C-alpha cells in the first residue's frame, strides 16, 4: 500500500541555520511528490512539487527538494531558515492513475520551530 | 489570486445531528476533494469529485457521508448523523485539468461534535 513517512515529528533550528526535512515514500509507480506547509490556523499551502524531469525542484519561500528514486526520498531543504518558517510541513504523494487525477496521501507532518 | 474558501470556519454540533460543510472551489477547476485532519494526526483523503460524480473515496467515507455540487460554485460535504470521532478539521481542495494533482486547499472547517 502507498505510504509516506516523515520520521521527524518535531525539529528545532536556529534562525539562519540550514534545514532539511526528511520524507520517504512507498509507491509502486512513478510518484508525484509534494510538500505543503501549514501555519497555525491556516490551510495547506503548496511549497513545491515534483512530476518529472529535473530531480531538484525549486519552490516558494526559498525552499527546494530533491527526488532520489533509489532512496525513495523527497527531502525538503532551505539554506537559511527565517523565523516566519515556523510551521508544520507535510510531504505528500499524488497517486497516478495513468494521468488522471488521484488523491494525495500525506505524511504525519514535521513541526518546525525556529529559535531566535 | 484565486483561492478556495470554506464556511463555516468552526462548527459545533451535537452527536447525531446532521452537518453540512461548504466549500467554494477555484472557479475554473474541475476536480474537487475533501480531506480531514483529526487533531494531532495526518491529513486523510475522504473523497474526490469530478464531472458531477464521486471519482474516488476512502474507507472513511461511509454511508454517513455525502458530497454534492448543488450549483456552479459550491461543493458540500454532508455528515448525516455525526459521531464524536467525526471531530476534525475538514479541508476542501480543488485542482484544474492541466496542473495534475496540484491541489489548492481551503483554510478548513473545524468540526467539534459534543
PDB file of C-alpha atoms in Angstrom:
ATOM      1  CA  UNK A   1       0.000   0.000   0.000  1.00  0.00           C
ATOM      2  CA  UNK A   2       1.104   3.531  -0.653  1.00  0.00           C
ATOM      3  CA  UNK A   3       2.517   5.441   2.284  1.00  0.00           C
ATOM      4  CA  UNK A   4       4.537   8.480   3.204  1.00  0.00           C
ATOM      5  CA  UNK A   5       6.889   8.598   6.168  1.00  0.00           C
ATOM      6  CA  UNK A   6       8.194  11.720   7.808  1.00  0.00           C
ATOM      7  CA  UNK A   7      10.489  10.377  10.509  1.00  0.00           C
ATOM      8  CA  UNK A   8      10.924  13.649  12.404  1.00  0.00           C
ATOM      9  CA  UNK A   9       7.896  14.764  14.380  1.00  0.00           C
ATOM     10  CA  UNK A  10       9.450  17.984  15.649  1.00  0.00           C
ATOM     11  CA  UNK A  11      12.605  19.833  14.639  1.00  0.00           C
ATOM     12  CA  UNK A  12      14.054  22.983  16.169  1.00  0.00           C
ATOM     13  CA  UNK A  13      16.628  25.056  14.303  1.00  0.00           C
ATOM     14  CA  UNK A  14      18.207  28.416  14.914  1.00  0.00           C
ATOM     15  CA  UNK A  15      17.295  31.310  12.683  1.00  0.00           C
ATOM     16  CA  UNK A  16      19.775  31.486   9.826  1.00  0.00           C
ATOM     17  CA  UNK A  17      20.708  27.819  10.073  1.00  0.00           C
ATOM     18  CA  UNK A  18      20.102  25.359   7.276  1.00  0.00           C
ATOM     19  CA  UNK A  19      17.178  22.990   7.307  1.00  0.00           C
ATOM     20  CA  UNK A  20      16.449  19.548   5.931  1.00  0.00           C
ATOM     21  CA  UNK A  21      13.137  17.782   6.465  1.00  0.00           C
ATOM     22  CA  UNK A  22      13.020  14.141   5.552  1.00  0.00           C
ATOM     23  CA  UNK A  23      10.370  12.345   3.562  1.00  0.00           C
ATOM     24  CA  UNK A  24      10.280   8.752   2.350  1.00  0.00           C
ATOM     25  CA  UNK A  25       7.511   7.239   0.286  1.00  0.00           C
ATOM     26  CA  UNK A  26       6.310   3.845  -0.742  1.00  0.00           C
ATOM     27  CA  UNK A  27       4.606   3.717  -4.111  1.00  0.00           C
ATOM     28  CA  UNK A  28       4.882   1.244  -6.946  1.00  0.00           C
ATOM     29  CA  UNK A  29       4.613   3.631  -9.863  1.00  0.00           C
ATOM     30  CA  UNK A  30       6.232   6.934 -10.727  1.00  0.00           C
ATOM     31  CA  UNK A  31       5.332   9.223  -7.869  1.00  0.00           C
ATOM     32  CA  UNK A  32       4.038  12.735  -7.964  1.00  0.00           C
ATOM     33  CA  UNK A  33       5.502  14.379  -4.887  1.00  0.00           C
ATOM     34  CA  UNK A  34       4.554  17.489  -2.984  1.00  0.00           C
ATOM     35  CA  UNK A  35       5.488  19.493   0.057  1.00  0.00           C
ATOM     36  CA  UNK A  36       2.816  21.545   1.781  1.00  0.00           C
ATOM     37  CA  UNK A  37       3.165  23.949   4.695  1.00  0.00           C
ATOM     38  CA  UNK A  38       0.518  24.644   7.309  1.00  0.00           C
ATOM     39  CA  UNK A  39       0.775  27.630   9.603  1.00  0.00           C
ATOM     40  CA  UNK A  40      -1.311  27.574  12.791  1.00  0.00           C
ATOM     41  CA  UNK A  41      -4.991  28.005  11.996  1.00  0.00           C
ATOM     42  CA  UNK A  42      -4.315  28.078   8.285  1.00  0.00           C
ATOM     43  CA  UNK A  43      -4.911  25.748   5.386  1.00  0.00           C
ATOM     44  CA  UNK A  44      -2.285  23.867   3.438  1.00  0.00           C
ATOM     45  CA  UNK A  45      -0.097  25.876   1.097  1.00  0.00           C
ATOM     46  CA  UNK A  46       1.843  24.186  -1.667  1.00  0.00           C
ATOM     47  CA  UNK A  47       5.599  24.789  -1.373  1.00  0.00           C
ATOM     48  CA  UNK A  48       6.777  22.757  -4.344  1.00  0.00           C
ATOM     49  CA  UNK A  49       6.043  19.729  -6.472  1.00  0.00           C
ATOM     50  CA  UNK A  50       7.813  17.077  -8.490  1.00  0.00           C
ATOM     51  CA  UNK A  51       6.191  15.489 -11.509  1.00  0.00           C
ATOM     52  CA  UNK A  52       9.120  14.501 -13.724  1.00  0.00           C
ATOM     53  CA  UNK A  53      12.385  15.789 -15.146  1.00  0.00           C
ATOM     54  CA  UNK A  54      14.977  17.561 -13.042  1.00  0.00           C
ATOM     55  CA  UNK A  55      15.152  15.864  -9.676  1.00  0.00           C
ATOM     56  CA  UNK A  56      15.984  19.092  -7.843  1.00  0.00           C
ATOM     57  CA  UNK A  57      12.918  21.291  -7.699  1.00  0.00           C
ATOM     58  CA  UNK A  58      12.636  24.840  -6.505  1.00  0.00           C
ATOM     59  CA  UNK A  59       9.650  26.147  -4.615  1.00  0.00           C
ATOM     60  CA  UNK A  60       8.371  29.240  -2.963  1.00  0.00           C
ATOM     61  CA  UNK A  61       9.920  30.958   0.055  1.00  0.00           C
ATOM     62  CA  UNK A  62      13.418  29.739  -0.847  1.00  0.00           C
ATOM     63  CA  UNK A  63      12.662  26.033  -0.378  1.00  0.00           C
ATOM     64  CA  UNK A  64      13.935  23.254  -2.590  1.00  0.00           C
ATOM     65  CA  UNK A  65      13.554  19.482  -2.608  1.00  0.00           C
ATOM     66  CA  UNK A  66      15.437  16.662  -4.223  1.00  0.00           C
ATOM     67  CA  UNK A  67      13.824  13.489  -5.542  1.00  0.00           C
ATOM     68  CA  UNK A  68      16.014  10.420  -5.124  1.00  0.00           C
ATOM     69  CA  UNK A  69      14.372   7.407  -6.683  1.00  0.00           C
ATOM     70  CA  UNK A  70      16.978   4.976  -5.359  1.00  0.00           C
ATOM     71  CA  UNK A  71      16.250   6.069  -1.795  1.00  0.00           C
ATOM     72  CA  UNK A  72      12.515   6.675  -2.284  1.00  0.00           C
ATOM     73  CA  UNK A  73      13.055  10.065  -0.752  1.00  0.00           C
ATOM     74  CA  UNK A  74      11.968  13.623  -1.357  1.00  0.00           C
ATOM     75  CA  UNK A  75      13.693  15.739   1.290  1.00  0.00           C
ATOM     76  CA  UNK A  76      12.925  19.404   1.725  1.00  0.00           C
ATOM     77  CA  UNK A  77      15.760  21.872   2.238  1.00  0.00           C
ATOM     78  CA  UNK A  78      16.325  25.525   2.906  1.00  0.00           C
ATOM     79  CA  UNK A  79      19.791  27.063   3.237  1.00  0.00           C
ATOM     80  CA  UNK A  80      18.842  29.724   5.784  1.00  0.00           C
ATOM     81  CA  UNK A  81      15.735  29.497   7.940  1.00  0.00           C
ATOM     82  CA  UNK A  82      13.693  32.560   8.865  1.00  0.00           C
ATOM     83  CA  UNK A  83      11.521  32.857  11.977  1.00  0.00           C
ATOM     84  CA  UNK A  84       8.461  33.007   9.735  1.00  0.00           C
ATOM     85  CA  UNK A  85       9.196  29.471   8.526  1.00  0.00           C
ATOM     86  CA  UNK A  86       7.965  28.064  11.836  1.00  0.00           C
ATOM     87  CA  UNK A  87       5.032  25.878  10.813  1.00  0.00           C
ATOM     88  CA  UNK A  88       4.111  22.276  10.138  1.00  0.00           C
ATOM     89  CA  UNK A  89       5.360  20.709   6.933  1.00  0.00           C
ATOM     90  CA  UNK A  90       3.663  17.851   5.141  1.00  0.00           C
ATOM     91  CA  UNK A  91       5.071  15.637   2.434  1.00  0.00           C
ATOM     92  CA  UNK A  92       2.525  14.036   0.100  1.00  0.00           C
ATOM     93  CA  UNK A  93       2.368  11.548  -2.741  1.00  0.00           C
ATOM     94  CA  UNK A  94      -0.144  12.069  -5.529  1.00  0.00           C
ATOM     95  CA  UNK A  95      -1.489   8.826  -6.858  1.00  0.00           C
ATOM     96  CA  UNK A  96      -1.098   8.341 -10.573  1.00  0.00           C
ATOM     97  CA  UNK A  97      -3.941   6.666 -12.391  1.00  0.00           C
ATOM     98  CA  UNK A  98      -2.467   6.773 -15.839  1.00  0.00           C
ATOM     99  CA  UNK A  99      -2.556  10.524 -15.871  1.00  0.00           C
ATOM    100  CA  UNK A 100      -5.979  11.002 -14.354  1.00  0.00           C
ATOM    101  CA  UNK A 101      -6.473  12.816 -11.106  1.00  0.00           C
ATOM    102  CA  UNK A 102      -5.822  10.906  -7.927  1.00  0.00           C
ATOM    103  CA  UNK A 103      -5.926  11.757  -4.273  1.00  0.00           C
ATOM    104  CA  UNK A 104      -2.993  12.785  -2.118  1.00  0.00           C
ATOM    105  CA  UNK A 105      -1.506  10.627   0.611  1.00  0.00           C
ATOM    106  CA  UNK A 106       0.097  12.679   3.346  1.00  0.00           C
ATOM    107  CA  UNK A 107       2.796  12.001   5.854  1.00  0.00           C
ATOM    108  CA  UNK A 108       2.184  12.785   9.514  1.00  0.00           C
ATOM    109  CA  UNK A 109       3.981  16.069   9.264  1.00  0.00           C
ATOM    110  CA  UNK A 110       7.060  17.659  10.816  1.00  0.00           C
ATOM    111  CA  UNK A 111       6.623  20.612  13.106  1.00  0.00           C
ATOM    112  CA  UNK A 112       9.390  23.178  12.676  1.00  0.00           C
ATOM    113  CA  UNK A 113      10.292  25.539  15.486  1.00  0.00           C
ATOM    114  CA  UNK A 114      12.787  28.361  14.923  1.00  0.00           C
ATOM    115  CA  UNK A 115      14.966  29.718  17.718  1.00  0.00           C
ATOM    116  CA  UNK A 116      15.980  33.381  17.589  1.00  0.00           C
TER     117      UNK A 116
ATOM    118  CA  UNK B   1      -5.063  35.365  -6.548  1.00  0.00           C
ATOM    119  CA  UNK B   2      -7.932  32.867  -6.691  1.00  0.00           C
ATOM    120  CA  UNK B   3      -8.414  30.746  -3.589  1.00  0.00           C
ATOM    121  CA  UNK B   4     -10.595  28.036  -2.148  1.00  0.00           C
ATOM    122  CA  UNK B   5     -12.947  29.264   0.556  1.00  0.00           C
ATOM    123  CA  UNK B   6     -14.772  27.285   3.222  1.00  0.00           C
ATOM    124  CA  UNK B   7     -17.631  28.046   5.572  1.00  0.00           C
ATOM    125  CA  UNK B   8     -18.088  27.985   8.454  1.00  0.00           C
ATOM    126  CA  UNK B   9     -14.621  28.208   9.947  1.00  0.00           C
ATOM    127  CA  UNK B  10     -15.827  26.427  13.077  1.00  0.00           C
ATOM    128  CA  UNK B  11     -18.921  24.296  13.575  1.00  0.00           C
ATOM    129  CA  UNK B  12     -20.056  22.846  16.882  1.00  0.00           C
ATOM    130  CA  UNK B  13     -22.780  20.223  16.827  1.00  0.00           C
ATOM    131  CA  UNK B  14     -24.366  17.589  18.994  1.00  0.00           C
ATOM    132  CA  UNK B  15     -23.770  13.912  18.345  1.00  0.00           C
ATOM    133  CA  UNK B  16     -26.378  12.535  15.961  1.00  0.00           C
ATOM    134  CA  UNK B  17     -27.024  15.847  14.238  1.00  0.00           C
ATOM    135  CA  UNK B  18     -26.516  16.465  10.542  1.00  0.00           C
ATOM    136  CA  UNK B  19     -23.913  18.972   9.417  1.00  0.00           C
ATOM    137  CA  UNK B  20     -23.137  20.457   6.037  1.00  0.00           C
ATOM    138  CA  UNK B  21     -19.714  21.887   5.358  1.00  0.00           C
ATOM    139  CA  UNK B  22     -19.447  24.255   2.440  1.00  0.00           C
ATOM    140  CA  UNK B  23     -16.672  24.994   0.020  1.00  0.00           C
ATOM    141  CA  UNK B  24     -16.272  27.285  -2.947  1.00  0.00           C
ATOM    142  CA  UNK B  25     -13.517  25.862  -5.169  1.00  0.00           C
ATOM    143  CA  UNK B  26     -11.432  27.926  -7.547  1.00  0.00           C
ATOM    144  CA  UNK B  27     -13.740  28.877 -10.371  1.00  0.00           C
ATOM    145  CA  UNK B  28     -12.117  27.144 -13.363  1.00  0.00           C
ATOM    146  CA  UNK B  29     -11.191  23.965 -11.504  1.00  0.00           C
ATOM    147  CA  UNK B  30     -12.871  20.687 -12.305  1.00  0.00           C
ATOM    148  CA  UNK B  31     -11.662  18.295  -9.595  1.00  0.00           C
ATOM    149  CA  UNK B  32     -12.812  18.656  -6.029  1.00  0.00           C
ATOM    150  CA  UNK B  33     -11.724  16.909  -2.867  1.00  0.00           C
ATOM    151  CA  UNK B  34     -12.445  16.612   0.819  1.00  0.00           C
ATOM    152  CA  UNK B  35      -9.779  15.702   3.351  1.00  0.00           C
ATOM    153  CA  UNK B  36      -9.886  15.617   7.104  1.00  0.00           C
ATOM    154  CA  UNK B  37      -7.291  16.009   9.839  1.00  0.00           C
ATOM    155  CA  UNK B  38      -8.062  14.706  13.298  1.00  0.00           C
ATOM    156  CA  UNK B  39      -6.190  16.737  15.890  1.00  0.00           C
ATOM    157  CA  UNK B  40      -2.573  15.667  16.064  1.00  0.00           C
ATOM    158  CA  UNK B  41      -2.881  13.247  13.168  1.00  0.00           C
ATOM    159  CA  UNK B  42      -2.136  13.363   9.481  1.00  0.00           C
ATOM    160  CA  UNK B  43      -4.327  14.691   6.727  1.00  0.00           C
ATOM    161  CA  UNK B  44      -6.513  11.899   5.316  1.00  0.00           C
ATOM    162  CA  UNK B  45      -8.283  11.726   1.987  1.00  0.00           C
ATOM    163  CA  UNK B  46     -12.065  11.347   2.091  1.00  0.00           C
ATOM    164  CA  UNK B  47     -13.441  11.752  -1.402  1.00  0.00           C
ATOM    165  CA  UNK B  48     -12.818  13.190  -4.848  1.00  0.00           C
ATOM    166  CA  UNK B  49     -15.449  14.502  -7.227  1.00  0.00           C
ATOM    167  CA  UNK B  50     -15.362  15.099 -10.944  1.00  0.00           C
ATOM    168  CA  UNK B  51     -17.989  15.661 -13.588  1.00  0.00           C
ATOM    169  CA  UNK B  52     -20.764  15.632 -11.004  1.00  0.00           C
ATOM    170  CA  UNK B  53     -19.935  12.294  -9.534  1.00  0.00           C
ATOM    171  CA  UNK B  54     -17.643  10.709  -6.988  1.00  0.00           C
ATOM    172  CA  UNK B  55     -14.467   9.524  -8.690  1.00  0.00           C
ATOM    173  CA  UNK B  56     -12.789   8.060  -5.649  1.00  0.00           C
ATOM    174  CA  UNK B  57     -13.475   7.600  -1.948  1.00  0.00           C
ATOM    175  CA  UNK B  58     -11.638   6.233   1.034  1.00  0.00           C
ATOM    176  CA  UNK B  59     -12.758   3.731   3.653  1.00  0.00           C
ATOM    177  CA  UNK B  60     -13.551   6.642   5.934  1.00  0.00           C
ATOM    178  CA  UNK B  61     -16.194   7.910   3.525  1.00  0.00           C
ATOM    179  CA  UNK B  62     -19.029   5.602   4.534  1.00  0.00           C
ATOM    180  CA  UNK B  63     -22.781   5.943   4.124  1.00  0.00           C
ATOM    181  CA  UNK B  64     -22.882   8.726   6.692  1.00  0.00           C
ATOM    182  CA  UNK B  65     -21.046  10.998   4.287  1.00  0.00           C
ATOM    183  CA  UNK B  66     -22.212  12.504   1.043  1.00  0.00           C
ATOM    184  CA  UNK B  67     -20.995  15.212  -1.306  1.00  0.00           C
ATOM    185  CA  UNK B  68     -22.822  17.450  -3.676  1.00  0.00           C
ATOM    186  CA  UNK B  69     -22.215  20.256  -6.086  1.00  0.00           C
ATOM    187  CA  UNK B  70     -25.612  21.923  -5.837  1.00  0.00           C
ATOM    188  CA  UNK B  71     -24.790  24.763  -8.204  1.00  0.00           C
ATOM    189  CA  UNK B  72     -21.927  26.004 -10.322  1.00  0.00           C
ATOM    190  CA  UNK B  73     -19.846  27.255  -7.443  1.00  0.00           C
ATOM    191  CA  UNK B  74     -20.425  25.347  -4.204  1.00  0.00           C
ATOM    192  CA  UNK B  75     -19.176  21.929  -3.172  1.00  0.00           C
ATOM    193  CA  UNK B  76     -20.607  20.492   0.036  1.00  0.00           C
ATOM    194  CA  UNK B  77     -19.827  17.676   2.437  1.00  0.00           C
ATOM    195  CA  UNK B  78     -22.728  16.350   4.485  1.00  0.00           C
ATOM    196  CA  UNK B  79     -22.420  14.163   7.523  1.00  0.00           C
ATOM    197  CA  UNK B  80     -25.847  12.700   8.252  1.00  0.00           C
ATOM    198  CA  UNK B  81     -25.510  11.665  11.868  1.00  0.00           C
ATOM    199  CA  UNK B  82     -22.344  12.960  13.457  1.00  0.00           C
ATOM    200  CA  UNK B  83     -20.282  10.892  15.850  1.00  0.00           C
ATOM    201  CA  UNK B  84     -17.729  12.046  18.387  1.00  0.00           C
ATOM    202  CA  UNK B  85     -14.961  10.665  16.190  1.00  0.00           C
ATOM    203  CA  UNK B  86     -16.015  12.959  13.339  1.00  0.00           C
ATOM    204  CA  UNK B  87     -14.465  15.849  15.246  1.00  0.00           C
ATOM    205  CA  UNK B  88     -11.688  17.054  12.987  1.00  0.00           C
ATOM    206  CA  UNK B  89     -10.547  19.793  10.646  1.00  0.00           C
ATOM    207  CA  UNK B  90     -12.106  19.289   7.233  1.00  0.00           C
ATOM    208  CA  UNK B  91     -10.273  20.647   4.213  1.00  0.00           C
ATOM    209  CA  UNK B  92     -11.703  21.192   0.785  1.00  0.00           C
ATOM    210  CA  UNK B  93      -9.349  21.234  -2.197  1.00  0.00           C
ATOM    211  CA  UNK B  94      -9.651  21.732  -5.925  1.00  0.00           C
ATOM    212  CA  UNK B  95      -7.432  21.251  -8.935  1.00  0.00           C
ATOM    213  CA  UNK B  96      -7.514  22.087 -12.605  1.00  0.00           C
ATOM    214  CA  UNK B  97      -7.071  19.910 -15.625  1.00  0.00           C
ATOM    215  CA  UNK B  98      -3.520  20.944 -16.509  1.00  0.00           C
ATOM    216  CA  UNK B  99      -1.968  21.101 -13.046  1.00  0.00           C
ATOM    217  CA  UNK B 100      -2.004  17.417 -12.320  1.00  0.00           C
ATOM    218  CA  UNK B 101      -2.797  16.836  -8.695  1.00  0.00           C
ATOM    219  CA  UNK B 102      -1.636  20.308  -7.737  1.00  0.00           C
ATOM    220  CA  UNK B 103      -4.443  20.697  -5.299  1.00  0.00           C
ATOM    221  CA  UNK B 104      -5.256  24.037  -3.757  1.00  0.00           C
ATOM    222  CA  UNK B 105      -6.587  23.792  -0.234  1.00  0.00           C
ATOM    223  CA  UNK B 106      -9.066  25.920   1.632  1.00  0.00           C
ATOM    224  CA  UNK B 107      -8.457  27.134   5.203  1.00  0.00           C
ATOM    225  CA  UNK B 108     -10.567  24.336   6.657  1.00  0.00           C
ATOM    226  CA  UNK B 109     -13.638  23.956   8.847  1.00  0.00           C
ATOM    227  CA  UNK B 110     -13.080  22.794  12.386  1.00  0.00           C
ATOM    228  CA  UNK B 111     -15.918  20.454  13.320  1.00  0.00           C
ATOM    229  CA  UNK B 112     -16.489  19.756  17.001  1.00  0.00           C
ATOM    230  CA  UNK B 113     -19.001  17.057  17.897  1.00  0.00           C
ATOM    231  CA  UNK B 114     -20.195  17.100  21.506  1.00  0.00           C
TER     232      UNK B 114
END
